[in-house]
Amino acid sequence: MRKPVKYRIAFLIVAAACFYVGTLFLPETLPDIILSFEGIWANAQWRDTLLVTLAYFVFLPALYYFWIIQIGKQALWKLLLVLSLSSLVARYNYPEQLAYYFEFITYLKYPIIAVLMVIEILLLVTIVKALWGARKLSGDSRIHMLEQYEGDNIYEKGSKEAKKLELALMFAHEPASWYYAIPRFSRNHVPAIANLHLWSAQWWHVSLVCVALVVATYASYLAIALWSETVAIVVATLVFYLIVMFIANYRVSKHYSVYLIKDKLMVNNSWWGMTVIPLSNIKQVETGSWTAASTKEQFHFGRGNANVKLTFVSEQKYYSGLATFIEPMDTLYLSVDDPSALHGICQLNTEQMGSESEVSPQII
C-alpha cells in the first residue's frame, strides 16, 4: 500500500475517533465563568470543551494538511472540507451556549437546498443527454471529458483549468456509471487488451456488496425514521442508488480494465481509480515479476505479483476516489491476465509513433 493511501486511511480513523471521543467529553451545558484562560482551565466543563475545540479546529485541520495535502500532493482548498465537517459536528454536539455560534450551518441549509435542486435538475438533463449520446461511444465517457478540457494548464495544481477538469470528471462519473452498468449502452465499447486481477471482477464480490448495500439501506432508514421519515426515505434512496456504481464497478473490473482507445491506453483500477496514458508518454514496457512488497511505494494495480511495468516519459496523472484525488506517477506496475498481449500492443504502438516522428519533416 502506497504512503498517501496509508495516511488517507489513517486520517479517516483518527478523525472518526476524534469526533466520537469529543462527543463523549462535551458537556450538555456550561457554567457562567469569567472568560479567561485561567477561568476556563480551572473549570472541568470549559476545559473539556476547549480541548475538544482544539482537536476539531486545530489538530484535525493540521493533520489533514500534512497527511493529505502535503503527502498526497492535493489542492490546498480541500482543507475547507475538514473545517466544514468540524463545524457541522460542533453545531449538533456543542453545549447550547456555544452551538449558537455554529447556527450559520442551519441557516445555510435553505440556500444550499435551493442550489442543490437547481444542480440536480441540470445534472438530470446532463445525464439524460449523456446517456443518449453514450449509445454511440466506443469507450469510457470520462475520456471524452478529459479530451474536452485538455490543455497546457489542466495539471497545474490550483489552476482554473485544473479545477474545471476535476469538477468535470467528478460529474462525468455519474453518466459513465450508467454507461457501464447497462450492457446495452456499452455494447460498442472497444475490446480489452487484458484484464487486471481484481476481486471486484468476481461474481461473489458483487453479490456480497449488493447484500451489504441492501442491509445498509434498511439500517439507515431505521436509524433516521424516528427523527424524520422524509429524510430517512431520501437518505435510504441515496444509499441504495450506489448499486448502479457497484454494478459498473463489477463490469469495468471484469471486462474493461485495460484497453486501447485511439492513441491512449486506458487503465481502470476497478471503478474508483483510472488513468489515461498517451502512448507517446510510455517510455518503456517490461514484462517480468515484481512482488507487492517491492512495489509498495509505487502504483501497483491488480492483486498478486505485477507482471507488466510501464515507465513514463513524464509524470502521468492517476484519478482516484471518483477523481477527488489526483496523484502523479512516473511508473506503473500491473498484474494482468495476458501480459504478453499488453506488452506487444504497447511496444508496437510506441515503436510506430517513434518511427513516424523520425521520418516526419522538421520545420526550422
Short mmCIF file of N, CA and C in Angstrom, two decimals, residues 210-220:
data_model
loop_
_atom_site.label_atom_id
_atom_site.label_comp_id
_atom_site.label_asym_id
_atom_site.label_seq_id
_atom_site.Cartn_x
_atom_site.Cartn_y
_atom_site.Cartn_z
N CYS A 210 -23.79 -6.10 -2.94
CA CYS A 210 -25.22 -5.78 -3.11
C CYS A 210 -26.02 -6.14 -1.87
N VAL A 211 -25.70 -7.28 -1.25
CA VAL A 211 -26.37 -7.66 0.00
C VAL A 211 -26.06 -6.64 1.10
N ALA A 212 -24.79 -6.26 1.21
CA ALA A 212 -24.40 -5.26 2.21
C ALA A 212 -25.08 -3.93 1.96
N LEU A 213 -25.26 -3.58 0.70
CA LEU A 213 -25.91 -2.31 0.36
C LEU A 213 -27.39 -2.33 0.75
N VAL A 214 -28.05 -3.46 0.56
CA VAL A 214 -29.45 -3.59 0.97
C VAL A 214 -29.57 -3.45 2.49
N VAL A 215 -28.65 -4.10 3.22
CA VAL A 215 -28.64 -4.01 4.68
C VAL A 215 -28.38 -2.57 5.13
N ALA A 216 -27.42 -1.89 4.48
CA ALA A 216 -27.10 -0.51 4.83
C ALA A 216 -28.28 0.42 4.54
N THR A 217 -28.99 0.16 3.45
CA THR A 217 -30.17 0.96 3.10
C THR A 217 -31.24 0.84 4.17
N TYR A 218 -31.51 -0.40 4.58
CA TYR A 218 -32.54 -0.65 5.60
C TYR A 218 -32.12 -0.07 6.95
N ALA A 219 -30.85 -0.25 7.31
CA ALA A 219 -30.35 0.26 8.59
C ALA A 219 -30.39 1.79 8.64
N SER A 220 -30.03 2.45 7.53
CA SER A 220 -30.06 3.91 7.50
C SER A 220 -31.49 4.43 7.64
#
